[in-house]
Amino acid sequence: MKISVQSAPFDFAAETASFGQGRDDVGAVVTFTGVVRDDSGDLEALELEHYPGMTEAAIGKITEQAMARWQLADALVIHRHGRLAVGEPIMMVATAARHRVAAFEAAEFLMDYLKSRAPFWKKEHMRSGTAWVAAKEADEDALNRW
Amino acid sequence: MKISVQSAPFDFAAETASFGQGRDDVGAVVTFTGVVRDDSGDLEALELEHYPGMTEAAIGKITEQAMARWQLADALVIHRHGRLAVGEPIMMVATAARHRVAAFEAAEFLMDYLKSRAPFWKKEHMRSGTAWVAAKEADEDALNRW
Amino acid sequence: MVEVLYFAWVRERIGLAREQVETEAKTVADLVAELSAREPRYEAAFADTSALRVALDQELSEFSDPLAGVREVAFFPPMTGG
Amino acid sequence: MVEVLYFAWVRERIGLAREQVETEAKTVADLVAELSAREPRYEAAFADTSALRVALDQELSEFSDPLAGVREVAFFPPMTGG
């Protein structure tokens, strides 16, 4: 299990190269990568604020829960903070399990958690000004299904 | 969109390096990798037979359906055939979409399809003998939810 | 004349990967009956068609489907890919 | 004495990232009332607590929770990570 909250870019290839490898009980590896998207055509960058200390602890705790619930062989969460340009990866999650359903469900659960319970806040820097991103009810609903 | 049915190993890092990149409408990339697992402790290798011609066409068609249904920015399916040792990657799927739910759902749909509709057959080479893997009702049920 | 293909344990049981078959069969089921009547190894392979799948010209099909115009028929067990 | 932290637009509205607060407040809600009474910028930040979240010693908590033994209180809007 690896949790990292960092401002530096992460290397997806390096992170996934050894993830879930060298074990004969891993049949399924799922990864999710979140990327800065520009829906308005007006976005210059995203700024991610977080709560140092709480962020790592909270993600670590929920990832341990996911490991136990879906009997994961391994799990990885990397989340960036700071200023990110359109097209840059914001975060990634990886899960390794015996079966595909467990690997998919655990990755989705971690994503739903990160969207609505991990202490991150996004601010959009647009050519026309700046604005904090509002929380979506859909993200809260997504978490409640677990 | 890329579909490949091949006996050679694939390079996950190389395949994902450029996947879904350089577009400002991609917010979510999901990958799934299937790995040869040894549940019995007796497995030497897996042998995958397929139906050349039909395999590529069938996967291409279903991937086009997934692209349209979940409005994917891109999709990738690589599936190996031939003899594969425990721990070797069998196949991978990748999906790129605006939102995470679409990327996850499309990847799961493609997996459910590949498990029960793509013309592949697995044979287990065990120390104690060989046996064709039986289809699982659960895989058929999984496909029917879509 | 149709090209008939066999995969996985169907191929192993019949002992052939493909063959050309001269037939007047109207449906897949008719063709199965013709083949089963040939030899015990065919009869064994086709004993339980509920355990088999068929593709006509590389499209998954039903045993009740007509063979008119079909060039390639493939028989195989349920798929186990991924 | 508790350490009070503010994040995102709560931080911007109050104009502070953190401060030490001398308080006898029994609950988070009491602390919010004390802070709101200080200055308009606090009042503005805490105007609608249904739009806010609170963490006590880095655990998500409720506004009705007691402050006894708590060293760190953080106020912030609903999270928008991932």
Short mmCIF file of C-alpha atoms in Angstrom, two decimals:
data_model
loop_
_atom_site.label_atom_id
_atom_site.label_comp_id
_atom_site.label_asym_id
_atom_site.label_seq_id
_atom_site.Cartn_x
_atom_site.Cartn_y
_atom_site.Cartn_z
CA MET A 1 0.00 0.00 0.00
CA LYS A 2 1.30 3.42 -0.94
CA ILE A 3 -0.23 6.84 -0.29
CA SER A 4 1.38 10.02 -1.55
CA VAL A 5 0.16 13.61 -1.44
CA GLN A 6 2.58 15.70 -3.44
CA SER A 7 2.90 18.81 -5.59
CA ALA A 8 5.35 17.16 -8.01
CA PRO A 9 4.07 15.29 -11.08
CA PHE A 10 3.96 11.52 -10.73
CA ASP A 11 5.30 8.99 -13.21
CA PHE A 12 2.37 6.73 -14.14
CA ALA A 13 4.61 4.26 -15.98
CA ALA A 14 7.03 3.92 -13.07
CA GLU A 15 4.20 3.63 -10.52
CA THR A 16 2.39 0.90 -12.46
CA ALA A 17 5.51 -1.02 -13.59
CA SER A 18 5.92 -2.84 -10.28
CA PHE A 19 2.36 -2.48 -8.94
CA GLY A 20 0.76 -5.85 -8.14
CA GLN A 21 3.66 -7.68 -9.79
CA GLY A 22 5.46 -10.83 -8.70
CA ARG A 23 2.50 -12.46 -6.93
CA ASP A 24 0.50 -15.41 -8.20
CA ASP A 25 -2.76 -14.32 -6.54
CA VAL A 26 -3.28 -11.15 -8.58
CA GLY A 27 -5.59 -11.59 -11.58
CA ALA A 28 -6.79 -8.01 -12.03
CA VAL A 29 -5.20 -4.58 -11.86
CA VAL A 30 -7.29 -1.44 -12.30
CA THR A 31 -5.91 2.09 -12.54
CA PHE A 32 -7.69 5.42 -12.61
CA THR A 33 -6.03 8.67 -13.60
CA GLY A 34 -7.73 12.03 -13.14
CA VAL A 35 -6.68 14.74 -15.59
CA VAL A 36 -7.34 18.50 -15.57
CA ARG A 37 -10.14 19.03 -18.08
CA ASP A 38 -11.28 22.26 -19.68
CA ASP A 39 -15.05 22.22 -20.13
CA SER A 40 -15.46 25.96 -20.66
CA GLY A 41 -12.57 26.55 -23.07
CA ASP A 42 -11.61 29.29 -20.62
CA LEU A 43 -9.52 27.40 -18.06
CA GLU A 44 -5.88 28.32 -17.55
CA ALA A 45 -5.10 26.14 -14.56
CA LEU A 46 -6.51 24.37 -11.55
CA GLU A 47 -5.23 25.09 -8.06
CA LEU A 48 -5.59 22.36 -5.46
CA GLU A 49 -5.47 23.25 -1.79
CA HIS A 50 -5.31 20.51 0.83
CA TYR A 51 -5.08 19.99 4.60
CA PRO A 52 -1.53 18.74 5.25
CA GLY A 53 -1.51 15.94 7.78
CA MET A 54 -5.23 15.21 7.63
CA THR A 55 -5.09 14.42 3.89
CA GLU A 56 -2.50 11.64 4.19
CA ALA A 57 -4.10 10.18 7.33
CA ALA A 58 -7.63 10.22 5.90
CA ILE A 59 -6.60 8.65 2.58
CA GLY A 60 -4.48 6.06 4.40
CA LYS A 61 -7.40 5.07 6.60
CA ILE A 62 -9.91 4.73 3.77
CA THR A 63 -7.41 2.82 1.64
CA GLU A 64 -6.88 0.35 4.49
CA GLN A 65 -10.66 -0.08 4.64
CA ALA A 66 -10.77 -0.77 0.90
CA MET A 67 -7.88 -3.27 1.18
CA ALA A 68 -9.78 -5.22 3.84
CA ARG A 69 -13.25 -4.99 2.27
CA TRP A 70 -12.21 -6.12 -1.23
CA GLN A 71 -9.27 -8.27 -0.08
CA LEU A 72 -6.87 -6.32 -2.26
CA ALA A 73 -3.35 -7.58 -2.84
CA ASP A 74 -2.22 -3.95 -3.12
CA ALA A 75 -3.51 -0.39 -3.42
CA LEU A 76 -1.97 2.92 -4.42
CA VAL A 77 -3.23 6.50 -4.17
CA ILE A 78 -1.27 9.51 -5.40
CA HIS A 79 -2.90 12.94 -5.21
CA ARG A 80 -1.29 16.18 -6.25
CA HIS A 81 -1.85 19.67 -4.86
CA GLY A 82 -0.79 23.11 -6.07
CA ARG A 83 -1.21 24.60 -9.52
CA LEU A 84 -1.95 22.23 -12.43
CA ALA A 85 -2.36 23.06 -16.11
CA VAL A 86 -5.07 21.66 -18.40
CA GLY A 87 -4.11 18.14 -19.48
CA GLU A 88 -1.93 17.47 -16.41
CA PRO A 89 -2.69 14.38 -14.29
CA ILE A 90 -4.15 15.38 -10.90
CA MET A 91 -4.20 12.01 -9.20
CA MET A 92 -4.15 8.28 -9.68
CA VAL A 93 -5.52 5.23 -7.93
CA ALA A 94 -4.48 1.62 -8.54
CA THR A 95 -5.93 -1.60 -7.11
CA ALA A 96 -4.75 -5.20 -7.46
CA ALA A 97 -7.08 -8.10 -6.64
CA ARG A 98 -7.76 -11.72 -7.42
CA HIS A 99 -10.88 -10.91 -9.46
CA ARG A 100 -11.87 -8.04 -11.72
CA VAL A 101 -15.03 -7.05 -9.85
CA ALA A 102 -13.11 -6.44 -6.61
CA ALA A 103 -10.41 -4.43 -8.40
CA PHE A 104 -13.00 -2.26 -10.20
CA GLU A 105 -15.22 -1.74 -7.15
CA ALA A 106 -12.33 -0.83 -4.86
CA ALA A 107 -10.98 1.70 -7.39
CA GLU A 108 -14.42 3.29 -7.81
CA PHE A 109 -14.95 3.42 -4.06
CA LEU A 110 -11.59 5.14 -3.54
CA MET A 111 -12.44 7.63 -6.29
CA ASP A 112 -15.87 8.37 -4.82
CA TYR A 113 -14.20 8.88 -1.44
CA LEU A 114 -11.48 11.15 -2.82
CA LYS A 115 -14.10 13.27 -4.63
CA SER A 116 -16.17 14.04 -1.57
CA ARG A 117 -14.33 13.21 1.70
CA ALA A 118 -10.62 13.77 1.23
CA PRO A 119 -9.69 17.34 2.25
CA PHE A 120 -8.91 18.84 -1.15
CA TRP A 121 -10.40 21.98 -2.65
CA LYS A 122 -10.15 22.98 -6.29
CA LYS A 123 -9.98 26.53 -7.55
CA GLU A 124 -10.34 27.28 -11.23
CA HIS A 125 -8.11 29.94 -12.74
CA MET A 126 -9.91 31.16 -15.84
CA ARG A 127 -9.02 33.94 -18.22
CA SER A 128 -12.16 35.63 -16.90
CA GLY A 129 -11.32 35.23 -13.19
CA THR A 130 -11.03 32.65 -10.42
CA ALA A 131 -13.67 30.51 -8.71
CA TRP A 132 -13.77 27.69 -6.18
CA VAL A 133 -15.31 24.53 -7.61
CA ALA A 134 -18.61 23.70 -5.89
CA ALA A 135 -19.12 20.22 -4.49
CA LYS A 136 -21.47 18.10 -6.56
CA GLU A 137 -24.41 16.29 -5.03
CA ALA A 138 -23.76 13.49 -7.52
CA ASP A 139 -20.35 12.88 -5.91
CA GLU A 140 -21.93 12.66 -2.46
CA ASP A 141 -24.58 10.27 -3.83
CA ALA A 142 -21.87 8.18 -5.48
CA LEU A 143 -20.16 7.68 -2.13
CA ASN A 144 -23.39 6.72 -0.40
CA ARG A 145 -23.86 3.66 -2.58
CA TRP A 146 -20.97 1.83 -0.87
CA MET B 1 -9.36 3.49 -30.94
CA LYS B 2 -6.94 0.58 -31.07
CA ILE B 3 -7.66 -3.15 -31.07
CA SER B 4 -4.91 -5.72 -31.08
CA VAL B 5 -5.04 -9.50 -30.79
CA GLN B 6 -1.49 -10.77 -30.50
CA SER B 7 0.66 -13.53 -29.08
CA ALA B 8 3.50 -11.15 -28.17
CA PRO B 9 3.60 -9.46 -24.76
CA PHE B 10 2.37 -5.87 -24.71
CA ASP B 11 4.11 -2.91 -23.12
CA PHE B 12 1.64 -1.40 -20.64
CA ALA B 13 3.81 1.67 -20.06
CA ALA B 14 4.19 2.39 -23.76
CA GLU B 15 0.48 1.77 -24.44
CA THR B 16 -0.69 4.10 -21.66
CA ALA B 17 1.96 6.82 -22.19
CA SER B 18 0.11 8.43 -25.08
CA PHE B 19 -3.40 7.10 -24.40
CA GLY B 20 -5.98 9.89 -23.99
CA GLN B 21 -3.22 12.51 -23.98
CA GLY B 22 -3.11 15.92 -25.61
CA ARG B 23 -6.85 16.61 -25.46
CA ASP B 24 -8.56 19.05 -23.14
CA ASP B 25 -11.82 17.05 -22.93
CA VAL B 26 -10.37 14.01 -21.11
CA GLY B 27 -10.81 14.08 -17.36
CA ALA B 28 -10.65 10.36 -16.59
CA VAL B 29 -8.57 7.44 -17.81
CA VAL B 30 -9.25 3.90 -16.58
CA THR B 31 -7.11 0.87 -17.34
CA PHE B 32 -7.70 -2.78 -16.60
CA THR B 33 -5.00 -5.43 -16.86
CA GLY B 34 -5.78 -9.15 -16.62
CA VAL B 35 -2.96 -11.32 -15.28
CA VAL B 36 -2.57 -15.12 -15.23
CA ARG B 37 -3.41 -16.17 -11.67
CA ASP B 38 -2.68 -19.46 -9.97
CA ASP B 39 -5.54 -20.33 -7.61
CA SER B 40 -4.65 -24.01 -7.24
CA GLY B 41 -0.90 -23.70 -6.72
CA ASP B 42 -0.69 -26.26 -9.52
CA LEU B 43 -0.80 -24.08 -12.64
CA GLU B 44 2.13 -24.09 -15.04
CA ALA B 45 0.66 -22.00 -17.83
CA LEU B 46 -2.50 -20.87 -19.51
CA GLU B 47 -3.10 -21.46 -23.20
CA LEU B 48 -5.43 -19.11 -25.03
CA GLU B 49 -7.02 -20.19 -28.29
CA HIS B 50 -8.96 -17.70 -30.40
CA TYR B 51 -10.86 -17.38 -33.68
CA PRO B 52 -8.62 -15.35 -35.99
CA GLY B 53 -10.65 -12.83 -37.94
CA MET B 54 -13.76 -13.03 -35.82
CA THR B 55 -11.90 -11.98 -32.67
CA GLU B 56 -10.64 -8.68 -34.07
CA ALA B 57 -13.96 -7.90 -35.79
CA ALA B 58 -16.08 -8.73 -32.73
CA ILE B 59 -13.90 -6.72 -30.33
CA GLY B 60 -13.78 -3.81 -32.80
CA LYS B 61 -17.55 -3.74 -33.07
CA ILE B 62 -18.21 -3.85 -29.32
CA THR B 63 -15.54 -1.22 -28.68
CA GLU B 64 -17.23 1.08 -31.19
CA GLN B 65 -20.50 0.54 -29.33
CA ALA B 66 -18.81 1.43 -26.04
CA MET B 67 -17.22 4.56 -27.59
CA ALA B 68 -20.65 5.76 -28.71
CA ARG B 69 -22.61 4.79 -25.60
CA TRP B 70 -20.22 6.38 -23.08
CA GLN B 71 -18.95 9.11 -25.45
CA LEU B 72 -15.38 8.01 -24.98
CA ALA B 73 -12.53 10.14 -26.23
CA ASP B 74 -10.55 6.95 -26.83
CA ALA B 75 -10.55 3.21 -26.15
CA LEU B 76 -7.93 0.48 -26.36
CA VAL B 77 -8.18 -3.30 -26.18
CA ILE B 78 -5.17 -5.63 -26.38
CA HIS B 79 -5.74 -9.36 -25.94
CA ARG B 80 -3.06 -12.02 -26.13
CA HIS B 81 -3.37 -15.62 -27.28
CA GLY B 82 -1.01 -18.59 -27.07
CA ARG B 83 0.83 -19.89 -24.02
CA LEU B 84 1.12 -17.58 -20.99
CA ALA B 85 2.92 -18.22 -17.71
CA VAL B 86 1.55 -17.39 -14.26
CA GLY B 87 2.02 -13.68 -13.57
CA GLU B 88 2.01 -12.70 -17.25
CA PRO B 89 -0.46 -10.06 -18.43
CA ILE B 90 -3.17 -11.62 -20.63
CA MET B 91 -4.94 -8.52 -21.80
CA MET B 92 -5.61 -4.87 -21.16
CA VAL B 93 -8.41 -2.39 -21.69
CA ALA B 94 -8.15 1.39 -21.45
CA THR B 95 -10.88 4.03 -21.68
CA ALA B 96 -10.67 7.82 -21.73
CA ALA B 97 -13.72 9.96 -21.02
CA ARG B 98 -14.79 13.35 -19.74
CA HIS B 99 -16.07 11.93 -16.44
CA ARG B 100 -14.96 9.08 -14.22
CA VAL B 101 -18.27 7.20 -14.22
CA ALA B 102 -18.23 6.85 -18.02
CA ALA B 103 -14.59 5.71 -18.05
CA PHE B 104 -15.22 3.10 -15.33
CA GLU B 105 -18.48 1.82 -16.81
CA ALA B 106 -17.09 1.50 -20.32
CA ALA B 107 -14.04 -0.42 -19.07
CA GLU B 108 -16.22 -2.78 -17.03
CA PHE B 109 -18.58 -3.31 -19.94
CA LEU B 110 -15.68 -4.15 -22.26
CA MET B 111 -14.31 -6.59 -19.67
CA ASP B 112 -17.69 -8.26 -19.19
CA TYR B 113 -17.95 -8.57 -22.96
CA LEU B 114 -14.45 -9.99 -23.39
CA LYS B 115 -15.11 -12.55 -20.64
CA SER B 116 -18.19 -14.04 -22.23
CA ARG B 117 -18.61 -12.98 -25.88
CA ALA B 118 -15.19 -12.57 -27.46
CA PRO B 119 -14.06 -15.84 -29.09
CA PHE B 120 -11.28 -16.85 -26.70
CA TRP B 121 -10.92 -20.16 -24.89
CA LYS B 122 -8.58 -20.81 -21.99
CA LYS B 123 -6.88 -24.10 -21.28
CA GLU B 124 -5.06 -24.66 -18.01
CA HIS B 125 -1.78 -26.56 -18.09
CA MET B 126 -1.33 -27.96 -14.60
CA ARG B 127 1.34 -30.26 -13.26
CA SER B 128 -1.48 -32.77 -12.87
CA GLY B 129 -2.83 -32.44 -16.43
CA THR B 130 -4.68 -30.06 -18.74
CA ALA B 131 -8.27 -28.80 -18.67
CA TRP B 132 -10.39 -26.29 -20.55
CA VAL B 133 -11.68 -23.53 -18.30
CA ALA B 134 -15.48 -23.68 -17.99
CA ALA B 135 -17.52 -20.55 -18.64
CA LYS B 136 -18.90 -18.94 -15.49
CA GLU B 137 -22.54 -18.06 -15.14
CA ALA B 138 -21.41 -15.01 -13.15
CA ASP B 139 -19.62 -13.68 -16.25
CA GLU B 140 -22.75 -14.10 -18.34
CA ASP B 141 -24.81 -12.38 -15.63
CA ALA B 142 -22.27 -9.56 -15.47
CA LEU B 143 -22.74 -8.87 -19.18
CA ASN B 144 -26.52 -8.89 -18.90
CA ARG B 145 -26.54 -5.89 -16.55
CA TRP B 146 -25.55 -3.54 -19.39
CA MET C 1 -20.29 -26.16 -49.59
CA VAL C 2 -19.47 -24.55 -46.26
CA GLU C 3 -16.23 -24.17 -44.33
CA VAL C 4 -16.75 -25.63 -40.85
CA LEU C 5 -14.42 -24.59 -38.01
CA TYR C 6 -14.02 -26.15 -34.57
CA PHE C 7 -12.42 -24.56 -31.52
CA ALA C 8 -11.23 -25.58 -28.03
CA TRP C 9 -12.55 -28.95 -26.83
CA VAL C 10 -14.85 -29.27 -29.87
CA ARG C 11 -11.73 -29.18 -32.06
CA GLU C 12 -9.97 -31.68 -29.80
CA ARG C 13 -12.92 -34.07 -29.68
CA ILE C 14 -13.45 -34.05 -33.45
CA GLY C 15 -9.72 -34.03 -34.13
CA LEU C 16 -9.93 -31.30 -36.76
CA ALA C 17 -9.58 -27.52 -36.75
CA ARG C 18 -11.53 -27.02 -39.99
CA GLU C 19 -13.01 -28.90 -42.92
CA GLN C 20 -15.11 -28.29 -46.01
CA VAL C 21 -18.55 -29.84 -45.81
CA GLU C 22 -20.88 -30.58 -48.72
CA THR C 23 -24.35 -30.09 -47.29
CA GLU C 24 -27.93 -29.30 -48.14
CA ALA C 25 -28.75 -28.51 -44.49
CA LYS C 26 -31.32 -25.72 -44.12
CA THR C 27 -30.34 -24.69 -40.56
CA VAL C 28 -27.43 -25.03 -38.17
CA ALA C 29 -29.38 -27.71 -36.29
CA ASP C 30 -29.76 -29.70 -39.54
CA LEU C 31 -25.99 -29.46 -40.13
CA VAL C 32 -25.32 -30.63 -36.58
CA ALA C 33 -27.59 -33.65 -37.16
CA GLU C 34 -25.76 -34.49 -40.42
CA LEU C 35 -22.33 -34.22 -38.78
CA SER C 36 -23.39 -36.20 -35.70
CA ALA C 37 -24.55 -39.05 -37.94
CA ARG C 38 -21.09 -39.34 -39.53
CA GLU C 39 -18.94 -40.77 -36.74
CA PRO C 40 -18.93 -41.21 -32.93
CA ARG C 41 -16.36 -38.40 -32.46
CA TYR C 42 -18.81 -35.93 -34.07
CA GLU C 43 -21.69 -37.39 -32.10
CA ALA C 44 -19.66 -36.95 -28.89
CA ALA C 45 -18.75 -33.36 -29.74
CA PHE C 46 -22.36 -32.41 -30.56
CA ALA C 47 -24.03 -34.52 -27.84
CA ASP C 48 -25.19 -31.45 -25.88
CA THR C 49 -25.64 -28.39 -28.08
CA SER C 50 -26.74 -26.34 -25.07
CA ALA C 51 -23.04 -26.50 -24.09
CA LEU C 52 -22.03 -25.16 -27.52
CA ARG C 53 -22.07 -21.87 -29.36
CA VAL C 54 -22.17 -21.27 -33.10
CA ALA C 55 -20.98 -18.43 -35.31
CA LEU C 56 -22.16 -17.91 -38.89
CA ASP C 57 -19.70 -15.95 -41.01
CA GLN C 58 -18.07 -14.87 -37.73
CA GLU C 59 -21.27 -13.57 -36.10
CA LEU C 60 -22.64 -15.29 -32.99
CA SER C 61 -25.84 -17.04 -34.07
CA GLU C 62 -28.51 -19.53 -33.01
CA PHE C 63 -28.76 -23.22 -33.84
CA SER C 64 -32.17 -22.51 -35.38
CA ASP C 65 -30.71 -19.95 -37.83
CA PRO C 66 -30.81 -20.69 -41.59
CA LEU C 67 -27.60 -21.58 -43.46
CA ALA C 68 -28.60 -20.02 -46.79
CA GLY C 69 -25.69 -17.96 -48.14
CA VAL C 70 -23.43 -18.78 -45.19
CA ARG C 71 -19.81 -19.58 -46.09
CA GLU C 72 -18.27 -20.18 -42.67
CA VAL C 73 -19.77 -22.03 -39.71
CA ALA C 74 -17.85 -22.29 -36.42
CA PHE C 75 -18.66 -24.47 -33.41
CA PHE C 76 -17.12 -23.89 -30.00
CA PRO C 77 -17.81 -23.97 -26.25
CA PRO C 78 -18.88 -20.83 -24.38
CA MET C 79 -16.07 -18.29 -24.48
CA THR C 80 -13.72 -17.78 -21.57
CA GLY C 81 -11.59 -14.78 -22.54
CA GLY C 82 -10.35 -11.79 -20.57
CA MET D 1 -6.69 27.27 23.65
CA VAL D 2 -7.36 25.68 20.29
CA GLU D 3 -5.62 25.99 16.95
CA VAL D 4 -8.23 27.00 14.35
CA LEU D 5 -7.55 26.37 10.64
CA TYR D 6 -9.41 27.73 7.62
CA PHE D 7 -9.29 26.35 4.06
CA ALA D 8 -10.40 27.37 0.57
CA TRP D 9 -12.94 30.21 0.47
CA VAL D 10 -13.32 30.17 4.27
CA ARG D 11 -9.62 31.03 4.50
CA GLU D 12 -9.99 33.71 1.84
CA ARG D 13 -13.07 35.24 3.45
CA ILE D 14 -11.54 35.39 6.92
CA GLY D 15 -8.13 36.37 5.53
CA LEU D 16 -6.25 33.88 7.71
CA ALA D 17 -5.00 30.31 7.25
CA ARG D 18 -4.78 29.60 10.99
CA GLU D 19 -4.95 31.26 14.39
CA GLN D 20 -4.89 30.37 18.06
CA VAL D 21 -8.19 30.98 19.79
CA GLU D 22 -8.75 31.33 23.52
CA THR D 23 -12.21 29.87 24.10
CA GLU D 24 -14.50 28.28 26.64
CA ALA D 25 -16.84 27.01 23.90
CA LYS D 26 -18.42 23.67 24.72
CA THR D 27 -19.22 22.65 21.12
CA VAL D 28 -18.18 23.53 17.59
CA ALA D 29 -21.43 25.49 17.21
CA ASP D 30 -20.54 27.56 20.30
CA LEU D 31 -17.11 28.31 18.82
CA VAL D 32 -18.70 29.35 15.53
CA ALA D 33 -21.01 31.73 17.44
CA GLU D 34 -18.04 33.26 19.29
CA LEU D 35 -16.03 33.74 16.10
CA SER D 36 -19.00 35.15 14.17
CA ALA D 37 -19.50 37.78 16.88
CA ARG D 38 -15.92 39.04 16.44
CA GLU D 39 -16.00 40.75 13.06
CA PRO D 40 -18.08 40.90 9.85
CA ARG D 41 -15.52 38.79 7.92
CA TYR D 42 -16.06 35.91 10.37
CA GLU D 43 -19.80 36.45 10.30
CA ALA D 44 -19.70 36.30 6.49
CA ALA D 45 -17.61 33.10 6.48
CA PHE D 46 -19.88 31.35 8.99
CA ALA D 47 -23.20 32.76 7.69
CA ASP D 48 -24.39 29.36 6.43
CA THR D 49 -22.83 26.46 8.32
CA SER D 50 -24.79 23.98 6.18
CA ALA D 51 -22.31 24.97 3.42
CA LEU D 52 -19.37 24.21 5.73
CA ARG D 53 -17.60 21.16 7.09
CA VAL D 54 -15.59 20.85 10.29
CA ALA D 55 -12.74 18.56 11.33
CA LEU D 56 -11.71 18.06 14.98
CA ASP D 57 -8.11 16.93 15.35
CA GLN D 58 -8.21 16.04 11.63
CA GLU D 59 -11.34 13.87 11.82
CA LEU D 60 -14.52 14.95 10.00
CA SER D 61 -17.00 15.92 12.72
CA GLU D 62 -20.35 17.57 13.38
CA PHE D 63 -21.07 21.13 14.49
CA SER D 64 -22.86 19.70 17.52
CA ASP D 65 -19.74 17.78 18.66
CA PRO D 66 -18.04 18.76 21.97
CA LEU D 67 -14.68 20.55 21.93
CA ALA D 68 -13.38 19.04 25.18
CA GLY D 69 -9.80 17.86 24.67
CA VAL D 70 -9.67 19.03 21.04
CA ARG D 71 -6.46 20.78 19.99
CA GLU D 72 -7.13 21.49 16.32
CA VAL D 73 -10.39 22.68 14.70
CA ALA D 74 -10.58 23.16 10.92
CA PHE D 75 -13.37 24.84 8.93
CA PHE D 76 -13.74 24.40 5.19
CA PRO D 77 -16.28 24.02 2.37
CA PRO D 78 -17.34 20.57 1.10
CA MET D 79 -14.34 18.84 -0.44
CA THR D 80 -13.81 18.73 -4.19
CA GLY D 81 -10.82 16.45 -4.68
CA GLY D 82 -10.06 13.74 -7.22
#
